[in-house]
Coordinates of C-alpha atoms and ligand atoms in Angstrom, one line a residue:
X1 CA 24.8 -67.8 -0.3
X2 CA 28.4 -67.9 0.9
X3 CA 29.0 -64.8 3.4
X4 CA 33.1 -64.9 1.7
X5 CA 31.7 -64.4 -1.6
X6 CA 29.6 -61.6 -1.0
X7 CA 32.4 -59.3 0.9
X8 CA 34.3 -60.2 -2.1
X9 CA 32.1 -58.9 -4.8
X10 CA 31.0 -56.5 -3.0
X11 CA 32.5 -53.1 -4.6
X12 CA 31.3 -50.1 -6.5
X13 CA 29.6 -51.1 -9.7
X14 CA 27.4 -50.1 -12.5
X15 CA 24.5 -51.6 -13.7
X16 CA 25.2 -51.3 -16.6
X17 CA 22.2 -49.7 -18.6
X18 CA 24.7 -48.5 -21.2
X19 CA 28.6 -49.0 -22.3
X20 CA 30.2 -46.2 -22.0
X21 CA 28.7 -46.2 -18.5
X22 CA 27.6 -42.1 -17.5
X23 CA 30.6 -41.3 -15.5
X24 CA 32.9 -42.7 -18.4
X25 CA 31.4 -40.6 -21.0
X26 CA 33.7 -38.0 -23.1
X27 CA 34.1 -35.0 -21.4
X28 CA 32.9 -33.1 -24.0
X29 CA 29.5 -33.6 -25.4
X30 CA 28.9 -33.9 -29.1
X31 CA 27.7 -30.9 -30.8
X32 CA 23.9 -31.0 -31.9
X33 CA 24.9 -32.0 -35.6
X34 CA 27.0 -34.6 -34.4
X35 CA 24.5 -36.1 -32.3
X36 CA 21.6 -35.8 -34.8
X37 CA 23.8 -37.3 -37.3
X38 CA 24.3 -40.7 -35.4
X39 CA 20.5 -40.7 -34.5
X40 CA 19.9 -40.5 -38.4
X41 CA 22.5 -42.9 -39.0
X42 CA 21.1 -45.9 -37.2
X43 CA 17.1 -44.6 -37.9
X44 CA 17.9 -45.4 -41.1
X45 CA 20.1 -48.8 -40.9
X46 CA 16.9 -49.9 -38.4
X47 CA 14.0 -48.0 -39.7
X48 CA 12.5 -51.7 -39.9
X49 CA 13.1 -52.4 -36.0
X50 CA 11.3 -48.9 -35.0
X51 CA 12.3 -46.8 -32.2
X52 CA 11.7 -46.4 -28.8
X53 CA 10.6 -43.2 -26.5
X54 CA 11.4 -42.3 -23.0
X55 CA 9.6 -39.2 -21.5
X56 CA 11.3 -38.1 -18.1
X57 CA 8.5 -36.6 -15.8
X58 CA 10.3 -35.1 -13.2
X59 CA 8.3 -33.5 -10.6
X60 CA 6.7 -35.6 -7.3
X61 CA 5.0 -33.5 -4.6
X62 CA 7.5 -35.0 -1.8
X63 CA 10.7 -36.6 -1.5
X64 CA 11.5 -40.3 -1.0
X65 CA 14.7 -40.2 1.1
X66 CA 15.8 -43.2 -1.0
X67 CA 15.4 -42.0 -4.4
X68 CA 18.1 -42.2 -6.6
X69 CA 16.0 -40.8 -9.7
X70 CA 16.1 -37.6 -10.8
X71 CA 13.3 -35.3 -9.3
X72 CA 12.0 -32.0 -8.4
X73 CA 9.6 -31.3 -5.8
X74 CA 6.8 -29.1 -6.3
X75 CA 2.9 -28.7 -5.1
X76 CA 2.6 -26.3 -7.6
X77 CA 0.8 -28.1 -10.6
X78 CA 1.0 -25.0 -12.7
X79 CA 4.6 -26.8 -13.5
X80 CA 3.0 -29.1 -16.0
X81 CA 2.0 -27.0 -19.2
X82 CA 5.4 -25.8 -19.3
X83 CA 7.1 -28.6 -19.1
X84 CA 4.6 -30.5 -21.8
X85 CA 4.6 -28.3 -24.2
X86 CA 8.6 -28.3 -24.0
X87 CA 8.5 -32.2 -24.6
X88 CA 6.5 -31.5 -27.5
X89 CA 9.0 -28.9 -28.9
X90 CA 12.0 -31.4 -28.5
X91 CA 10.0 -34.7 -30.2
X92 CA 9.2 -31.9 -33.1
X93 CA 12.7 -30.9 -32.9
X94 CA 13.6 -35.4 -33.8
X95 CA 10.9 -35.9 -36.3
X96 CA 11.9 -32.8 -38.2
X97 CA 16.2 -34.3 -38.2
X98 CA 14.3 -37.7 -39.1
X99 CA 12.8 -36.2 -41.7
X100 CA 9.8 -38.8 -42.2
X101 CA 6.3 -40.6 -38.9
X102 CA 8.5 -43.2 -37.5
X103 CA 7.2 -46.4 -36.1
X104 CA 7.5 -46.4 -32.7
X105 CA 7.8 -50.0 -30.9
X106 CA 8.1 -48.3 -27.2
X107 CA 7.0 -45.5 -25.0
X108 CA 7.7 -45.1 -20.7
X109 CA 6.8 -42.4 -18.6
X110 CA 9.0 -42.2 -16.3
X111 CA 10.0 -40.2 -13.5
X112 CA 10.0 -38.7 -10.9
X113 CA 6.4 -39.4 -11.0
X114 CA 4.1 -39.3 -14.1
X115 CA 1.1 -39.3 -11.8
X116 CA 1.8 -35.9 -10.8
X117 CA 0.2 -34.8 -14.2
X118 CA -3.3 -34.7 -15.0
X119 CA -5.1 -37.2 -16.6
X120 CA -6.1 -35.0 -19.4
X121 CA -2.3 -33.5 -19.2
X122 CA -0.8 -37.3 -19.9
X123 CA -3.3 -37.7 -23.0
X124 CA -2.1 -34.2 -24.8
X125 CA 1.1 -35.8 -24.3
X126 CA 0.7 -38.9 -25.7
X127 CA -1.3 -37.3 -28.7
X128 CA 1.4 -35.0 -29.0
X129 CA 3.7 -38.0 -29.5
X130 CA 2.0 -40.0 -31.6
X131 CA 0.4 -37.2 -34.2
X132 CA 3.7 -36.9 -36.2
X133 CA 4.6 -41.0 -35.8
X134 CA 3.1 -44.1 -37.1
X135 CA 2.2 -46.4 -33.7
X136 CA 3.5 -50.0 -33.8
X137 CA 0.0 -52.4 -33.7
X138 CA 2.0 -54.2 -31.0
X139 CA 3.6 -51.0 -29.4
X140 CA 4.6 -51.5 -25.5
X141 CA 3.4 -48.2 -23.5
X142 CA 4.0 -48.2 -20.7
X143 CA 4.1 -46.0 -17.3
X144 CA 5.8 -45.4 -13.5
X145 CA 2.6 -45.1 -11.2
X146 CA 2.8 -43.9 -7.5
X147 CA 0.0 -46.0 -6.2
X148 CA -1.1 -43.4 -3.5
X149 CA -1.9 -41.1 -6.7
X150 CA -3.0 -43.0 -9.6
X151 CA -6.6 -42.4 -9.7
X152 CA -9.0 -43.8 -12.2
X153 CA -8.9 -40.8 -14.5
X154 CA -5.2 -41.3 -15.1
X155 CA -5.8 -45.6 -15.5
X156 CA -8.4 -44.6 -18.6
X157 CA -6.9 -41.5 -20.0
X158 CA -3.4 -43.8 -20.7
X159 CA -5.7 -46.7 -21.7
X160 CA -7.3 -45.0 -24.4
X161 CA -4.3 -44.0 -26.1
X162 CA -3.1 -47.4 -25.8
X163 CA -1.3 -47.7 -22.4
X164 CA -1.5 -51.9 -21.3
X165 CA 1.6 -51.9 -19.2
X166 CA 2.0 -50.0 -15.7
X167 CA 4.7 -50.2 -13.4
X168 CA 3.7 -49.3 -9.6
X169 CA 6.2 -47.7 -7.2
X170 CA 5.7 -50.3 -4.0
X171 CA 9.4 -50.5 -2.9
X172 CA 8.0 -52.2 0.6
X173 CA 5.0 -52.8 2.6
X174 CA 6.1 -52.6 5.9
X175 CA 4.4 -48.8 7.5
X176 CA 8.2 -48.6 9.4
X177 CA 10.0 -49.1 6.2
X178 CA 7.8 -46.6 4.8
X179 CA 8.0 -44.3 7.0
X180 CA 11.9 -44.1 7.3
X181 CA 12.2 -43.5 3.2
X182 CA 9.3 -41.0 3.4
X183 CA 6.9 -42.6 1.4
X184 CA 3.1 -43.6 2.5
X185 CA 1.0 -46.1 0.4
X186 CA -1.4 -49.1 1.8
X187 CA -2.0 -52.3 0.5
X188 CA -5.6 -51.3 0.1
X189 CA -4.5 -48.2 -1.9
X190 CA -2.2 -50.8 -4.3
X191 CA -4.7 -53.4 -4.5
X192 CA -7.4 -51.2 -5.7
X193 CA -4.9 -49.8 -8.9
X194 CA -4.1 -53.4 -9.6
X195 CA -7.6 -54.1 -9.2
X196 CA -8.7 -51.4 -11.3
X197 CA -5.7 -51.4 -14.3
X198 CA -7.4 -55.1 -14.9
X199 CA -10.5 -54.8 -14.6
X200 CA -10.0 -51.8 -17.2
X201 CA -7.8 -54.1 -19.6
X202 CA -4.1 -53.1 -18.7
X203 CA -2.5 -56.9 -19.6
X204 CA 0.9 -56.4 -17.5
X205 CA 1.7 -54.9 -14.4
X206 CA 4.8 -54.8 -12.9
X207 CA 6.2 -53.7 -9.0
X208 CA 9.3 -52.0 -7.9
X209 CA 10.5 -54.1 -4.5
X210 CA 13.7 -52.9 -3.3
X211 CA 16.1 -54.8 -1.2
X212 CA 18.4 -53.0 1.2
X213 CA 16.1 -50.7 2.7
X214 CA 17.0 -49.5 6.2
X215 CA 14.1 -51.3 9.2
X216 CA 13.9 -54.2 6.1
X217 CA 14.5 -57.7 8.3
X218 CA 13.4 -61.3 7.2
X219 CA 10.1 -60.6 8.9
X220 CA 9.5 -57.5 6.6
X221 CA 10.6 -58.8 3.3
X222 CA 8.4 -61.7 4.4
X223 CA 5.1 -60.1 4.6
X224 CA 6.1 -57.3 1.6
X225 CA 6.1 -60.9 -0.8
X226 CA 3.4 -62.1 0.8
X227 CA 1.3 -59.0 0.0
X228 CA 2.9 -58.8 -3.3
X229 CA 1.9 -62.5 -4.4
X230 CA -1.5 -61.4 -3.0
X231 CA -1.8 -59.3 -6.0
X232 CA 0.2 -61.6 -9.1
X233 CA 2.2 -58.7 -10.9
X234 CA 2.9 -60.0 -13.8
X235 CA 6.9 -58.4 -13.5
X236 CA 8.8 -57.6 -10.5
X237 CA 11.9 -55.8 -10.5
X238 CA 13.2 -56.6 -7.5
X239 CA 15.9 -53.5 -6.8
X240 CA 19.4 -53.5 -4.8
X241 CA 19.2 -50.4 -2.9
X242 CA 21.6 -48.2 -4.3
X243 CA 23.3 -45.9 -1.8
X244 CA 25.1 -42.9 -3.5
X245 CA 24.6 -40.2 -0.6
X246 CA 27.6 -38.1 -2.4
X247 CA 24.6 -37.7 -5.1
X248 CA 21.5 -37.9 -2.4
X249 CA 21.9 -36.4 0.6
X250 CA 18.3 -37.2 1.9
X251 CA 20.3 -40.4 1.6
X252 CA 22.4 -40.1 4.8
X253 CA 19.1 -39.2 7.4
X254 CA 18.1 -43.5 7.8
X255 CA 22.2 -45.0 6.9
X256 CA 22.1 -45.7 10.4
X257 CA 19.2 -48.5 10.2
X258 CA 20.5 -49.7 6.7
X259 CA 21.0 -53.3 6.8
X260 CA 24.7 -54.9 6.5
X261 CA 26.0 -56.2 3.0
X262 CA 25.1 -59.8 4.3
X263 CA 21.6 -59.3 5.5
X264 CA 21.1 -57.5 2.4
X265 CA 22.1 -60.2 0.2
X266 CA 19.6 -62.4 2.8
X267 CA 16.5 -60.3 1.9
X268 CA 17.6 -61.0 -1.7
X269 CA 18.0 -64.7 -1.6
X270 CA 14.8 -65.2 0.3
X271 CA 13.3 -62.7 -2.3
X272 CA 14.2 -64.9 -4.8
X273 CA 13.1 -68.1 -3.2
X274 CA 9.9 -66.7 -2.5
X275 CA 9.8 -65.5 -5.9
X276 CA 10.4 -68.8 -7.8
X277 CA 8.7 -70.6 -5.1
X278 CA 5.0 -68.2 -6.1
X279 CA 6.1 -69.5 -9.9
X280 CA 8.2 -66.1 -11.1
X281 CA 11.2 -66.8 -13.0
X282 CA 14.6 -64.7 -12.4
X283 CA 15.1 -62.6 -15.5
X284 CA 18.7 -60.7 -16.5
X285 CA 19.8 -58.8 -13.1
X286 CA 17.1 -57.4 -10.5
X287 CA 14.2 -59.3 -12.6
X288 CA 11.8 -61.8 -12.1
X289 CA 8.5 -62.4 -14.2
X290 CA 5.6 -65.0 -14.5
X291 CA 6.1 -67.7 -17.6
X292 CA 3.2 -65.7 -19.4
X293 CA 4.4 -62.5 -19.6
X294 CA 6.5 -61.1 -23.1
X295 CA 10.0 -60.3 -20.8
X296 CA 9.9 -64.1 -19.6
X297 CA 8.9 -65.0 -23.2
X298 CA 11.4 -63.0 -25.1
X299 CA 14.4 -63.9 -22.4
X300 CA 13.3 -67.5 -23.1
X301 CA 13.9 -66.7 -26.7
X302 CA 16.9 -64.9 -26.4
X303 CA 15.5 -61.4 -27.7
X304 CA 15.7 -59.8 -24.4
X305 CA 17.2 -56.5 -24.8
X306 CA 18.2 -53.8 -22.2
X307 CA 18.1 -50.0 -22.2
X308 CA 18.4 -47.2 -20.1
X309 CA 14.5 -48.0 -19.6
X310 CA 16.0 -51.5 -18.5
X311 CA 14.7 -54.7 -19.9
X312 CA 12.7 -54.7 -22.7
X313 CA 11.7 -57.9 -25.3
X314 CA 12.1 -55.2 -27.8
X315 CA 15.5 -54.9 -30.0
X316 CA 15.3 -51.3 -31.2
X317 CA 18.7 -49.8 -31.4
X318 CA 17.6 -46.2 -31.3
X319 CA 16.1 -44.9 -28.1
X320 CA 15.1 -41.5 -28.0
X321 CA 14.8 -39.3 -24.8
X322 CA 13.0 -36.4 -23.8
X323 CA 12.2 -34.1 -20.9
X324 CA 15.1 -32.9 -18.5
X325 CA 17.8 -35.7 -17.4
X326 CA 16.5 -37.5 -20.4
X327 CA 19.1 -40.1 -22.2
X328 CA 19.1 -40.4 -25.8
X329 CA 20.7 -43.9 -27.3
X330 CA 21.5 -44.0 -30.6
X331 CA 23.4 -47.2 -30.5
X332 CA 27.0 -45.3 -31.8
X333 CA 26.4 -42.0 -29.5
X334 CA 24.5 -41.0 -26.0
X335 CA 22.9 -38.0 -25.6
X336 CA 21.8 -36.5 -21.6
X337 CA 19.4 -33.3 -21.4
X338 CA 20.5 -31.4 -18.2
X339 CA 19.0 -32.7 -15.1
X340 CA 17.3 -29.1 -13.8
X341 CA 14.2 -28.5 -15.1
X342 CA 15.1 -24.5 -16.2
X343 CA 17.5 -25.0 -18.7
X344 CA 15.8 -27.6 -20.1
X345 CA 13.0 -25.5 -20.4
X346 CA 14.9 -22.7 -21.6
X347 CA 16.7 -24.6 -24.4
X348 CA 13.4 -25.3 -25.8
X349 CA 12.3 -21.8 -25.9
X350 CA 15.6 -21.1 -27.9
X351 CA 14.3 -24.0 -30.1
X352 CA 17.7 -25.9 -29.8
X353 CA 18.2 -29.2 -28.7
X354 CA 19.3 -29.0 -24.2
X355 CA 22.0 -31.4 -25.1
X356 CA 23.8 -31.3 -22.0
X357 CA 26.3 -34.5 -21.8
X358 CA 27.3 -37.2 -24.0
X359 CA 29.3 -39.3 -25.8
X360 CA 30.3 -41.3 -29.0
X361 CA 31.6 -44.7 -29.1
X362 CA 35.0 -45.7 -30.5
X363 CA 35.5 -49.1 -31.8
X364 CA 36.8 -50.6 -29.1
X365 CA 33.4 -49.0 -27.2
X366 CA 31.2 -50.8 -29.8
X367 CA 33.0 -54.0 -29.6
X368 CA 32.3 -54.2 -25.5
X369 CA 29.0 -52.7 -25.8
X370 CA 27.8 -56.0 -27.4
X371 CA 29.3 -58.1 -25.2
X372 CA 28.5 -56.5 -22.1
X373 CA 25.0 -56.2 -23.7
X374 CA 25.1 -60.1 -24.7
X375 CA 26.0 -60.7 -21.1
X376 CA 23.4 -58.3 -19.1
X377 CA 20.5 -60.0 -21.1
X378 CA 21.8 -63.9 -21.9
X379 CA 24.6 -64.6 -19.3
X380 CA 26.8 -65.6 -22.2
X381 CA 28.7 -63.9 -24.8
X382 CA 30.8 -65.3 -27.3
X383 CA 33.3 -63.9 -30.3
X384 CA 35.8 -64.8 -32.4
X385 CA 39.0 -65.0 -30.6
X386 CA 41.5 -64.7 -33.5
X387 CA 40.0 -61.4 -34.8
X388 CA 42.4 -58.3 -34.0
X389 CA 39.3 -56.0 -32.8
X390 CA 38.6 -58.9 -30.1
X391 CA 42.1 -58.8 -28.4
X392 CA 40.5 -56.3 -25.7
X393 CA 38.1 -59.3 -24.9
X394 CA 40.8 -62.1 -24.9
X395 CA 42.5 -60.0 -22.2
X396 CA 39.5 -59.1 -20.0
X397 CA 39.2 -62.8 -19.3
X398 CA 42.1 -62.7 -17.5
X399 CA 40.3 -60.7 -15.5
X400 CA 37.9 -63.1 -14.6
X401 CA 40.3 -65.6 -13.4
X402 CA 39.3 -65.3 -9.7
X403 CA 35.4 -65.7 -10.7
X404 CA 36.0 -68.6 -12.6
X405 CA 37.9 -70.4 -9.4
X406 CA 35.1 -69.2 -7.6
X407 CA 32.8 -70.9 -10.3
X408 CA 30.8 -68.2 -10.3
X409 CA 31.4 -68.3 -14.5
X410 CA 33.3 -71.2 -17.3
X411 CA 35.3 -69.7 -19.4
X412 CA 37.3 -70.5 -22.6
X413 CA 38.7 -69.1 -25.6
X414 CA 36.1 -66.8 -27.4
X415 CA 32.9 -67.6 -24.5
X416 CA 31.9 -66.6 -21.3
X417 CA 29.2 -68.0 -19.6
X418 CA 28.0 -67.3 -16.6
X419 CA 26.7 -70.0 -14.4
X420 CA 23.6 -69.9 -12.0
X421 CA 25.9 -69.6 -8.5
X422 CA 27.5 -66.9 -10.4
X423 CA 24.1 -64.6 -11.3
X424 CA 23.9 -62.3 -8.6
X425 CA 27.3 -61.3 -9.3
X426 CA 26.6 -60.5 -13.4
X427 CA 27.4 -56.8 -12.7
X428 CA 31.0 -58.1 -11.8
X429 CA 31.5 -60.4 -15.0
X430 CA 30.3 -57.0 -16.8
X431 CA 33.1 -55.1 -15.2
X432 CA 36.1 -57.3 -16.3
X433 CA 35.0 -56.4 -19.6
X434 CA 34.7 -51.9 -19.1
X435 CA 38.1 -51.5 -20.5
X436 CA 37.3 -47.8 -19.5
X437 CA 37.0 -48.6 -15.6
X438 CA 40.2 -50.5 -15.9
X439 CA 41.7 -47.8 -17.6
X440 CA 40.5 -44.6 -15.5
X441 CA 39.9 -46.1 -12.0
X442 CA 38.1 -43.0 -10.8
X443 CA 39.6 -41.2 -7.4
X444 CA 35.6 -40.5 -6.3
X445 CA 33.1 -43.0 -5.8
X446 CA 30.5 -43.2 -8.5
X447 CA 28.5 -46.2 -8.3
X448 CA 26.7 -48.0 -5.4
X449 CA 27.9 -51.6 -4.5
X450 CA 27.4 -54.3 -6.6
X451 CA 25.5 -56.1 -3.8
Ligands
SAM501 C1 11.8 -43.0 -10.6 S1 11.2 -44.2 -9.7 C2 9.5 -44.0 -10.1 C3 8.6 -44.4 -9.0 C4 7.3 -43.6 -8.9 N1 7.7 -42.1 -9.0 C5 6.7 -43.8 -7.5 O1 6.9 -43.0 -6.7 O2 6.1 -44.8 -7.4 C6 11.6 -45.7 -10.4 C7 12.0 -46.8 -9.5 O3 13.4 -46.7 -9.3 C8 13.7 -47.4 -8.1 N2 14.7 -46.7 -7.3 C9 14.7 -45.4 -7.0 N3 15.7 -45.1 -6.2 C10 16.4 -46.2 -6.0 C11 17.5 -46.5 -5.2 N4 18.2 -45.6 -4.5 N5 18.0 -47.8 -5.2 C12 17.3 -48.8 -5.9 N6 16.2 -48.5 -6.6 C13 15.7 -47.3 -6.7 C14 12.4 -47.6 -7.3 O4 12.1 -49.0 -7.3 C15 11.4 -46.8 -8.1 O5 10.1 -47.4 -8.1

C-alpha cells in the first residue's frame, strides 16, 4: 500500500453506522410523540421486513484501556435485576406504541459485556422479549462474549431460546498486547468457547481482531491470525483502533507504544493477506467472512445491509434500541437513551421513554443516507443525475476529484464506484458525500482517523 496515500487519507472520519452521523444530530432531540410517531410510521410501511432489536448491556467487571464502548464497571452483580427489568419496561413501552407482536428478524446483546449477566438472567431477558413478539423462523440472535467469562451455562441458556450466532471479544493474542489494553484471555480459554458453542450447535461465530493496538508488530499480528485460523470463525471483524482519548481517557495510559499510521495500515494489509490467503473474503469496511457464511452470501447478493449493530444480511428498516446508550433507527429519525445507567433507570421508573438525543432526517438527509448506505455495503451507488433532489450528489463528486486521480474510485455522471485499491479508504468516498461535515466542520475533534 503506498505510504503517500495513507498520510493523505488519513484524517478524522466516521464510520458511518448512520447518516446523520451522532455528532451531526439536531441539537434538540425529538419529543417522545415525535419519535414514536416515525417508529410507527416505517413499522407499518415495513411490517413485512420485521424489525430488529439491540439490547445494550453495559456493565464489565474491569476496564479495557482501549474500549471505545460504552461501559460501567462494577463487581457488584446485584446491578443486573435492575437494569433487566428496566429493559423489559422500555420493550413494553414499543409494543404498546406498535400496538400489535411484531416479527422480529434480529436480536444482539451487546455491550459492555453481556457475559456479565447470569445465564438464567440472559434467558428472563430473552423471554421477556420475545413473549409479546412473533420470532422470525429464520431470526439472527446473536451475542458479544468475553471469552474469559462465557461459561457453558451462558452457551445453553442463549441456545435454547434460539441464540446460533456469538461474537467473541479476542482483540489480540499476544499476553504483551494484552496486558497493555488491560485485558487477559488465553487461547486455551477461546478455544474451548469455540469448541463448546459448536459442539452445542451455535452455526456462526465471529472474532473481534483489532489493528492499531499499541506493542502490535508484524510478529504479533502474525501469530494472533495464526491462532485465529486455528479456530475457523466463521466472521471476523477485523477493527481499526479507534483513538478518541478526548472521549477515553484510559486511552492516553499506552499512546506511547501505539504504532504509527503506516505500520498500522501494515498490520492491516498483512491482516488482509492472511485473511484471503486462509480463504475469508473482505466484506464492506473492517469485514471479512468464509464463502459459507449468510454476510458473505448476502454481500454476494447485494442484500447486505448496515446498522448501528454493523453488518447484517438483513434489510429491516426499523431497528429498535434498548438499555442505556441504546440507539433507536427508525429509518426517518434516531433515537439515543442516555449513556449513564441512573437515568436510564430512572426514566423507566417514571414509565417514560429515557430519550436522551436524537434526530430527524430532512430530505436532503434521506437522499445521502441511501447513498452513503449503497456505498458502505456495495461500493457503488448510483442515481439519477437530472433529478433536482440529486443536485447535492452531483456536487459531492466534485469532491472526489482527488480520489478519482488517485484511482482509488471511477466516477461519472449519476455513479460512483469504488475500486479495489480504493477499499480501505470507503470511509473517505462516504465523506465527500456528509453534506453536514462539509457544512459544519466541527472546531473539536470527534472521530478517530480514517486509517
Ligand atoms: C463493546 S465491545 C464488546 C466486547 C466484549 N465486552 C468483550 O469484552 O469481549 C465490541 C467490540 O468493539 C470493538 N472495540 C471496542 N473499542 C474499540 C476501539 N477503541 N477501536 C476499535 N474497536 C473497538 C472491540 O473489537 C470489541 O470486541
Amino acid at each position: 500500500m503506498n505510504t503517500h496515500l495513507i498520510q493523505k487519507y488519513n484524517v478524522p472520519g466516521p464510520r458511518y453506522t448512520s447518516y446523520p452521523t451522532v455528532p451531526y444530530w439536531d441539537e434538540t432531540p425529538p419529543t417522545e410523540s415525535t419519535w414514536l410517531a416515525n417508529v410507527r410510521a416505517t413499522y407499518e410501511a415495513t411490517r413485512h421486513q420485521g424489525i430488529s432489536l439491540y439490547i445494550h448491556l453495559p456493565y464489565c467487571e474491569r476496564l479495557c484501556t482501549y474500549c471505545g464502548c460504552t461501559t460501567r464497571i462494577t463487581v457488584n452483580h446485584a446491578v443486573e435485576t435492575p437494569y433487566i427489568d428496566a429493559v423489559l419496561t422500555e420493550w413494553q413501552l414499543y409494543l404498546d406504541a406498535l400496538g400489535e407482536a411484531p416479527l422480529i428478524k434480529e436480536i444482539h446483546l451487546g455491550g459492555g459485556t453481556p457475559t456479565f449477566f447470569s445465564a438464567a438472567h440472559l434467558q428472563r431477558l430473552v423471554r421477556g422479549l420475545t413473549r409479546g413478539a412473533r420470532l422470525s423462523p429464520d431470526a439472527d440472535l446473536s451475542f458479544e462474549a468475553h471469552p474469559a467469562n462465557t461459561t457453558d451455562a451462558h452457551l445453553q441458556a442463549l441456545y435454547d431460546v434460539g441464540f446460533r450466532r456469538l461474537s467473541l471479544g479476542i482483540q489480540d493474542f499476544d499476553p504483551n498486547v494484552q496486558r497493555i489494553i488491560n485485558r487477559r484471555q488465553s487461547f486455551a480459554e477461546v478455544q474451548a468457547v469455540t469448541e463448546s458453542a459448536r459442539n452445542l450447535g451455535y452455526n456462526s461465530i465471529n472474532f473481534d481482531l483489532i489493528y492499531g493496538l499499541p506493542l502490535q508488530n508484524a510478529h504479533t499480528m502474525a501469530q494472533t491470525l495464526a491462532y485465529t485460523a486455528a479456530l475457523q470463525p466463521d466472521r471476523i471483524a477485523f477493527y481499526s483502533y479507534a483513538h478518541v482519548p478526548w472521549l477515553k481517557p484510559a486511552q492516553r495510559s499506552f499512546e506511547a507504544f501505539l504504532p504509527s499510521g503506516e505500520a498500522k495500515r501494515a498490520l492491516y494489509e498483512q491482516g488482509k493477506q492472511s485473511l484471503e490467503a486462509r480463504g475469508y473474503r473482505e466484506i464492506g469496511m473492517d469485514h471479512f467472512a468464509l464463502p459459507t457464511d449468510a454476510l458473505h452470501r448476502s454481500a454476494q447478493a447485494g442484500t447486505l445491509h448496515r446498522n448501528f449493530m454493523g453488518y447484517t444480511p438483513h434489510q429491516t428498516q426499523l431497528l429498535i434500541g434498548l438499555g442505556a446508550s441504546a440507539i433507536g433507527d427508525a429509518w426517518t429519525a434516531f433515537a439515543q437513551n442516555p449513556k449513564a445507567v441512573e437515568p436510564y433507570l430512572e426514566s423507566l421508573r417514571a414509565g417514560r421513554l429515557p430519550l436522551q438525543k436524537g434526530h430527524v432526517l430532512t430530505d436532503e438527509d434521506l437522499v445521502l443516507r441511501q447513498h452513503i448506505l449503497a456505498l458502505m455495503c456495495r461500493l457503488e451507488t448510483r442515481w439519477n443525475p437530472l433529478l433536482p433532489e440529486n443536485e447535492v450528489l452531483n456536487q459531492a463528486q466534485e469532491r472526489l476529484q482527488e480520489l478519482e486521480d488517485d484511482r482509488l474510485i471511477e466516477q461519472g455522471p449519476g455513479y460512483v464506484r469504488v475500486l479495489p485499491e480504493g477499499q480501505p479508504f470507503v470511509r473517505n468516498v462516504c465523506m465527500a458525500f456528509d453534506a453536514r461535515l462539509w457544512n459544519r466542520r466541527a472546531a473539536s475533534p470527534l472521530f478517530s482517523q480514517t486509517v
